[in-house]
Structure formats: structure tokens, C-alpha cells
XYZ file of C-alpha atoms in Angstrom:
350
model
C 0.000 0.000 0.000
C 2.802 2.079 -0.323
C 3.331 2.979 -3.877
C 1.416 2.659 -7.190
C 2.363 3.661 -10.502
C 1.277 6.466 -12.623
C 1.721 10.034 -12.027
C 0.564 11.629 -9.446
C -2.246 13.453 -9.816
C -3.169 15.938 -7.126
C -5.598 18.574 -9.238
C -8.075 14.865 -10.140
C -7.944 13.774 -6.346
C -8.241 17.565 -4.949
C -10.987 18.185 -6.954
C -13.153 15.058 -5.650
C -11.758 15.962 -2.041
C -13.530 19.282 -2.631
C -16.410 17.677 -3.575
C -16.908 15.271 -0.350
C -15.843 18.107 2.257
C -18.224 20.135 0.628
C -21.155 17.198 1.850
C -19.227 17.160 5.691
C -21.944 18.697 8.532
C -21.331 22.179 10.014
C -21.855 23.809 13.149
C -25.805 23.876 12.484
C -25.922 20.392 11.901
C -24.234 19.772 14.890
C -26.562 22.330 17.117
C -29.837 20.164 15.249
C -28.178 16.624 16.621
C -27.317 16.964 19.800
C -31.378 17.811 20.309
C -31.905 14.404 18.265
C -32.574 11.109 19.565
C -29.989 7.885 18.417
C -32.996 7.474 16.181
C -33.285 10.514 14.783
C -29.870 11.115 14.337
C -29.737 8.083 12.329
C -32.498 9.005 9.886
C -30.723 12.782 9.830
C -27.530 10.393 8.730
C -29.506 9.297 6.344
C -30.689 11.959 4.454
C -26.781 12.674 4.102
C -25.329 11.462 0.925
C -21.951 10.728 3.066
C -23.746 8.153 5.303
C -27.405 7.259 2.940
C -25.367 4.335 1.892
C -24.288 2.783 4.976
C -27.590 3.674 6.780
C -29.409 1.687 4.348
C -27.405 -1.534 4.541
C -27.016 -1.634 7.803
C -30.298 -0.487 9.086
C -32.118 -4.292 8.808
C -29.395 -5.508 11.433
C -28.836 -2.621 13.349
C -30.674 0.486 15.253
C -30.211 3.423 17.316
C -26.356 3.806 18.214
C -25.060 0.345 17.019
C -26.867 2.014 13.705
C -24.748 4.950 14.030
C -21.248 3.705 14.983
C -21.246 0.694 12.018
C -22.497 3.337 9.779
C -19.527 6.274 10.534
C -17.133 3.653 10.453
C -18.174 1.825 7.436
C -18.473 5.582 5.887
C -14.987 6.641 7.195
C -13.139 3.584 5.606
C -15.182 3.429 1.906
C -13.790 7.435 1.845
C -10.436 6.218 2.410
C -10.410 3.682 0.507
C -12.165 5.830 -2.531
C -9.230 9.027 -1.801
C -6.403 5.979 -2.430
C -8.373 4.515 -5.649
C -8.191 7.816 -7.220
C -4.668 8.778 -6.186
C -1.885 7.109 -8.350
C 1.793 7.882 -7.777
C 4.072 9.780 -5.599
C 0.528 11.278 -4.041
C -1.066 7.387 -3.645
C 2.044 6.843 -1.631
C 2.005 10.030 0.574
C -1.549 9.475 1.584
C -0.797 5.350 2.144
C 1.514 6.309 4.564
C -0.599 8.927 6.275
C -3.078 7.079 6.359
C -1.579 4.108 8.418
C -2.324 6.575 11.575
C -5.859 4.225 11.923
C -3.200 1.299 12.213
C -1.475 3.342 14.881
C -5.105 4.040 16.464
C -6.254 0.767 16.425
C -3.224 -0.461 18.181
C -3.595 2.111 20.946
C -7.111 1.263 21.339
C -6.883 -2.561 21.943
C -4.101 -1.302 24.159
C -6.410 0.960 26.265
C -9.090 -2.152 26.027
C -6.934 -4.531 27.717
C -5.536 -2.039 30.114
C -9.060 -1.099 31.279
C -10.732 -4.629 31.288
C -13.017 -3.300 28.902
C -15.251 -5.869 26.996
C -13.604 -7.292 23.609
C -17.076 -6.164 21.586
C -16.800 -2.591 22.480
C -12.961 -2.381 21.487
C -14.007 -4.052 18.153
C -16.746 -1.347 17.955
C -14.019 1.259 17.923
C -11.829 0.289 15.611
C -11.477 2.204 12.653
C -10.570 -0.286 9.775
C -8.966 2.263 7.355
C -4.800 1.551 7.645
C -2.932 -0.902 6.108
C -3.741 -3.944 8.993
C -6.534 -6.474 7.712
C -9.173 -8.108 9.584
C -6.932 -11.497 10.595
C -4.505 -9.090 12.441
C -7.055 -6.975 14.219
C -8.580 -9.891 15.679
C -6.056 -11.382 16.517
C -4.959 -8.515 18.044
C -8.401 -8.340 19.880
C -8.222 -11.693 20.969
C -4.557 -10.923 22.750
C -5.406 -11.097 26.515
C -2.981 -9.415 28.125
C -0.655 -5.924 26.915
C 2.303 -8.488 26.610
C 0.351 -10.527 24.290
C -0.952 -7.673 22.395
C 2.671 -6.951 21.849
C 3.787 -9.883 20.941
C 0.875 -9.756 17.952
C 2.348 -6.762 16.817
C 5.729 -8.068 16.849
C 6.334 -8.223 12.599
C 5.015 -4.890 12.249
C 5.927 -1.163 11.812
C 5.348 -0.849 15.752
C 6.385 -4.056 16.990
C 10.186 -2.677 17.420
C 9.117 0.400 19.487
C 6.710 -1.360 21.783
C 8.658 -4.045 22.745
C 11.562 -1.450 23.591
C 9.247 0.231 25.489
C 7.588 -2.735 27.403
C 9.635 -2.075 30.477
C 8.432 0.972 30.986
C 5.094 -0.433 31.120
C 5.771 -2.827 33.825
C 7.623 -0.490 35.722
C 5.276 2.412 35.932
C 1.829 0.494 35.254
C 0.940 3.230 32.734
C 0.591 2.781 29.229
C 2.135 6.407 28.278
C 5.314 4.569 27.405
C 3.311 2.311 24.733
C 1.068 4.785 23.368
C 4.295 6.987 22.730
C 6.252 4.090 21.048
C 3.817 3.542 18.431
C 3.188 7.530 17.869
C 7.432 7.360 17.315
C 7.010 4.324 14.613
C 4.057 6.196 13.263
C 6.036 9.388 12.639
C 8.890 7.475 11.538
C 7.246 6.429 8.475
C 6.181 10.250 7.483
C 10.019 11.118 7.773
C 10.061 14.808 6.056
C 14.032 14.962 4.728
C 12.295 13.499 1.383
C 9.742 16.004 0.792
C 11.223 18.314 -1.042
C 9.499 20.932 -4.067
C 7.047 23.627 -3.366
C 4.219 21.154 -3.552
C 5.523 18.864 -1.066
C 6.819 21.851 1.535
C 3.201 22.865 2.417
C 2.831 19.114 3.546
C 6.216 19.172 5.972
C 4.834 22.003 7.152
C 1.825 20.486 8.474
C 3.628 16.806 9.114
C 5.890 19.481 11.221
C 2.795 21.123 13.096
C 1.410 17.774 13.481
C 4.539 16.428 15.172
C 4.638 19.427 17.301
C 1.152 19.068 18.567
C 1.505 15.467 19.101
C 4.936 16.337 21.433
C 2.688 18.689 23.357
C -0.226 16.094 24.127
C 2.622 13.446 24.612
C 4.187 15.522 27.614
C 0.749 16.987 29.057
C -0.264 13.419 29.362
C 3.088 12.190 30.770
C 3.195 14.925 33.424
C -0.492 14.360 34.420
C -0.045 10.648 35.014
C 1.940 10.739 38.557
C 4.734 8.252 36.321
C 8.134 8.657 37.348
C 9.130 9.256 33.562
C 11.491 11.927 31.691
C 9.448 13.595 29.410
C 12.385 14.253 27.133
C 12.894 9.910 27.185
C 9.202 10.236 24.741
C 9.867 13.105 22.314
C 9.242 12.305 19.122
C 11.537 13.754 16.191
C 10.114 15.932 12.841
C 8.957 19.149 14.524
C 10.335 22.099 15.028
C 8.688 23.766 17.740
C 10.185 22.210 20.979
C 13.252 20.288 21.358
C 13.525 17.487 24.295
C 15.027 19.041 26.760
C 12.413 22.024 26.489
C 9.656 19.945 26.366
C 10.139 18.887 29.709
C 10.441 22.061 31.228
C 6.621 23.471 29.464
C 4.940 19.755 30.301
C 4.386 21.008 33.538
C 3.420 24.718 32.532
C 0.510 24.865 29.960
C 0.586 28.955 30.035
C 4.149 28.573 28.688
C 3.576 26.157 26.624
C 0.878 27.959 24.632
C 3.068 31.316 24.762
C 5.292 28.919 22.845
C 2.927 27.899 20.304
C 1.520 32.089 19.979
C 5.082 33.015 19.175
C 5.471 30.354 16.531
C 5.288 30.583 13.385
C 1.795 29.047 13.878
C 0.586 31.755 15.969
C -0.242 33.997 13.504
C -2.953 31.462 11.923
C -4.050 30.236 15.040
C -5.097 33.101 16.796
C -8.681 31.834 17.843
C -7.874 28.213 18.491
C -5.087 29.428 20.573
C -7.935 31.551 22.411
C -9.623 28.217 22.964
C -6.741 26.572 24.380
C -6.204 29.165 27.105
C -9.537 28.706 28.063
C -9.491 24.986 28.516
C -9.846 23.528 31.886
C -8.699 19.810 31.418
C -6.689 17.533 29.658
C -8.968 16.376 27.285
C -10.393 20.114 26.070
C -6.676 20.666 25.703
C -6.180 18.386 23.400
C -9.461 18.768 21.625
C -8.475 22.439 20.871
C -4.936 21.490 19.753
C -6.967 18.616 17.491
C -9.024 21.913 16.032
C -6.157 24.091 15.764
C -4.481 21.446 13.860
C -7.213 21.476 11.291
C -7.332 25.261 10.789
C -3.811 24.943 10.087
C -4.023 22.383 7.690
C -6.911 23.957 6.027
C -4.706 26.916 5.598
C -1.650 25.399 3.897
C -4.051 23.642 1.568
C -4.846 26.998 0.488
C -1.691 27.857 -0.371
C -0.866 25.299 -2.472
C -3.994 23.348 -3.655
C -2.317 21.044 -5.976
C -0.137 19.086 -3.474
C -1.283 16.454 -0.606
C -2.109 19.061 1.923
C -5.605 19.295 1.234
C -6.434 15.620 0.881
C -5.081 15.708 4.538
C -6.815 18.338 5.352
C -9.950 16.424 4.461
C -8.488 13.262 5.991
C -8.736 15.639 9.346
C -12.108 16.939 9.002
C -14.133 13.587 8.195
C -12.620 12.286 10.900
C -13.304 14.876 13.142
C -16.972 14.812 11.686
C -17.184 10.660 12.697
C -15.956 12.356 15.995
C -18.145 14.529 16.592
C -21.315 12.343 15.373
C -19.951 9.062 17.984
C -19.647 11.676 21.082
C -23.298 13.031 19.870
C -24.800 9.286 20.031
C -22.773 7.870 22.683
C -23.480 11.252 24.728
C -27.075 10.726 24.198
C -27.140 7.256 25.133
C -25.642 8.022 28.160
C -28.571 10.942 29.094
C -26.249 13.877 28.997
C -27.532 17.006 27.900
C -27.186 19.241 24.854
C -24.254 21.367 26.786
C -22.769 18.834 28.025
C -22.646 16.706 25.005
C -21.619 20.111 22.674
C -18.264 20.742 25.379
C -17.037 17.217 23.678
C -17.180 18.124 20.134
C -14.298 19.489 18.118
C -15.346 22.416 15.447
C -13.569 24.480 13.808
């Protein structure tokens, strides 16, 4: 899944990216579901020509949230799949390797599964089958009963290297920082930037760069919220250019810093009211969701500058999955009785 021949052929691909993101929901959608029932936000989903598809053949089998979650996944891997049958060339193998970030997700969330005692079904549910790892290896990766064995699946893969180095860690501290780092290290590792070169692949760095940078940030927040007697520096992850290790430990423990860091970057300028948002956030996880929105703007931005490269097929990468997001935390919020508010404070717009 990493190359194809042909010549790439960003203006053909960019053009039908243009064409899905212009079908993705906005902020008035999102105000109209979160006042929706599972039911009714299935039959909204349905009147969508991004989900009328999956609603349909899955609706005999399947109802209320199950409805919605086999849908948005089933929706989120046919786009995929569609964005690589249309790319050919240097491009096909840009957004291959990009792409292999569900591979990376799905290996942190059987991780998390096993780690919490959490039921294999619901894992399974979660999964987002879009990366390069086919059904055999997900179950049997679902089927692994402890982290070691989970491991051990993983061992002939891009991230088997990286977690097993960082196994120790694990067993040491009983947090699974260490592992979630190691496979966001073998991730990056495989969207190395020294070969992008060319005005239509700098725009790209540039975001692989702010993506890297964000990722660092999250990394270290996370790693100096855990109580784990671990270096933050030890989990830095190389290809940005915002923070090096050493620094990075010194802002993990001061977000105000940390975000003067990012204003006076050369991100700061575009970021302006996502960096607004991040001042404002009062825990971890609307931290990250505003760094997860800035990200966005930014990519949206470089696309911009340079629509004929891979940027903006990243960019829409982003936003659908933000969209299958935002549409899981509507249903899931509603199943669990919460109200509009409180569902809306999970969602990640831009």
C-alpha cells in the first residue's frame, strides 16, 4: 500500500476531495443533533449522501447507536479507501503512509481495552478499519489477553520494534504512556520529512511538522499528568520544530508557557482563535481537543496555499474524521442521558 504507478495526480484527487468536504456537517448540523434522539440522528444520517449508503445496509441488522457507529465507520473507511483509488503515484504513496495513523489508532485502542478490562465487543466497535492492517490481524490482536500478548501480535510490524523497547516501561510504571508513545514514534517514523522536497511537497512538511509538534505537546501533558516517574524528554518524538527534548520537559508542567510557545510560533499567527480556545481549557482532554481543532485550521490553511499538493487531501483526511468524531460523542453522549451542553463541550469544530 505504499506505492502505485502512474503520475501523481493531485488537481483529479483535490478536486473530488472538494467535492466530499463540501457534503461534511457544520456547526448547524451539529446544534440540530445533539437535540436528536440515536434514532433521529440516524435518519438525519440518512438523508446525508456521506452516510445514505451505509444507513441503508445496515439499518435491517442494526438500530439506534449500534446504527450509528457501524455506519460512521463503514463511511470513514469506503472514503479512504475511494481518496487511495483515485490517487496514483508519488501522491497514492504520501496518503498510504498517512493514512496508516488508523493502524497506529487501532493499536492504541486494543491497548487501552486490555488495560481497562473493557469488553472485547466494544474495542471491536471502535476500531477504525482504514490503515494498512486487515481483519486477521485486528482480531487477533483483539483476541490478545494481556498488553504483553498484544505486543507480541504486533511483533512483525511497523510498531512491533518500538513497543517491545518500550515494554519495560510499562511494567515499571503500570501506565501505558510509554506504549502509546512508542507507536506515535514508529508512526512518525514512516512520514520522515528529509524526502519532501518541491514547493508542492513543503506545504505538507509544514503540516507533518505542526502535526509532530502538537503530538509532542499532548505526549508531555499526558506524561506529566499521570503521577509516572518518567522523563518527558525519554518520549519526544523527532520531525517538529517547535520544541526540542530538553524544552519539552520544562513546558509539560506549565501549559501557560507552553501555549506562549505555540503564539510566538510561526503558527501563531494562523491560530489566533484556536489558541484563544486553548487558554480557556480547563482539562486535559479540552486541551487536546483544541490542539486537534487548531491542527485542522492549520491544515486547512496550507491547503490553500498550495492546492495542488497532498495538503488538502489531509486536510480532508482531518475533518471527516473529526466529523465521525463529533457524530460518535453526539450518540454515545445521548445514550448516556447527557444534555445538549454537556454533550456540545465534547465536540471538536472548527
Amino acid at each position: 500500500m505504499s506505492s502505485r504507478a502512474g503520475t501523481s495526480n493531485p488537481e483529479y484527487v483535490n478536486a473530488r476531495v472538494r467535492s466530499r468536504r463540501s457534503s461534511l456537517f457544520e456547526e448547524d448540523d451539529y446544534r440540530k443533533l445533539v437535540r436528536m434522539s440515536p434514532a433521529e440522528i440516524a435518519r438525519f444520517m440518512e438523508e446525508s449522501p456521506a452516510y445514505e449508503e451505509e444507513i441503508n445496509a445496515l439499518g435491517s441488522r442494526f438500530s439506534g447507536v449500534d446504527l450509528i457507529e457501524y455506519a460512521l465507520n463503514a463511511s470513514l473507511a469506503e472514503d479512504f479507501e475511494d481518496i487511495l483509488r483515485w490517487a496514483e503515484g508519488e501522491l497514492y504513496g504520501h496518503v498510504a503512509r498517512y493514512l496508516r495513523k488508523f493502524d497506529a489508532w487501532n493499536v492504541k485502542t486494543v491497548l487501552r481495552g486490555i488495560y481497562s478490562d473493557t469488553e472485547r465487543e466494544a474495542v471491536a466497535d471502535d476500531l477504525i478499519r482504514a490503515g494498512e492492517f486487515d481483519d486477521r490481524l485486528l482480531d487477533r490482536l483483539l483476541d490478545a489477553g494481556t498488553v504483553e500478548e498484544a505486543v507480541e501480535v504486533l511483533s512483525s510490524t511497523v510498531f512491533g520494534d518500538a513497543l517491545a523497547d518500550a515494554l519495560d516501561d510499562y511494567e515499571s510504571e503500570g501506565v501505558l504512556v510509554p506504549l502509546e508513545n512508542a507507536v506515535d514514534r514508529a508512526y512518525y517514523d514512516l512520514l520522515r520529512t528529509d524526502d519532501l522536497s518541491g514547493e508542492a511537497l513543503s506545504e505538507y512538511r509544514e503540516f507533518l511538522e505542526a502535526e509532530i509538534d502538537f503530538r509532542n505537546a499532548i505526549n508531555a501533558l499526558r506524561l506529566a499528568r499521570s503521577g509516572a516517574d518518567l522523563d518527558p524528554s525519554e518520549y519526544y518524538i523527532e520531525g517538529g520544530v517547535l520544541f526540542s527534548a530538553g524544552e519539552l520537559q520544562q513546558l509539560a508542567s506549565n501549559t501557560d508557557e507552553l501555549i506562549d510557545r505555540v503564539r510566538e510560533s510561526r503558527y501563531g499567527d494562523r491560530l489566533s482563535d484556536a489558541l484563544a480556545e486553548l487558554e480557556g481549557a480547563e482539562s486535559l482532554i479540552a486541551f487536546e481537543h483544541a490542539l486537534e481543532a487548531a491542527l485542522l485550521e492549520y491544515a486547512d490553511s496550507l491547503g490553500l496555499i498550495h492546492p495542488l499538493s497532498v495538503t488538502p487531501v489531509v486536510s480532508y483526511v482531518l475533518a471527516k474524521e473529526r466529523e465521525v468524531d463529533n457524530i460518535r460523542a453526539i450518540a454515545r453522549g445521548k445514550e448516556a442521558g447527557l444534555d445538549p451542553e454537556e454533550i456540545e463541550s465534547e465536540l471538536v469544530i472548527i
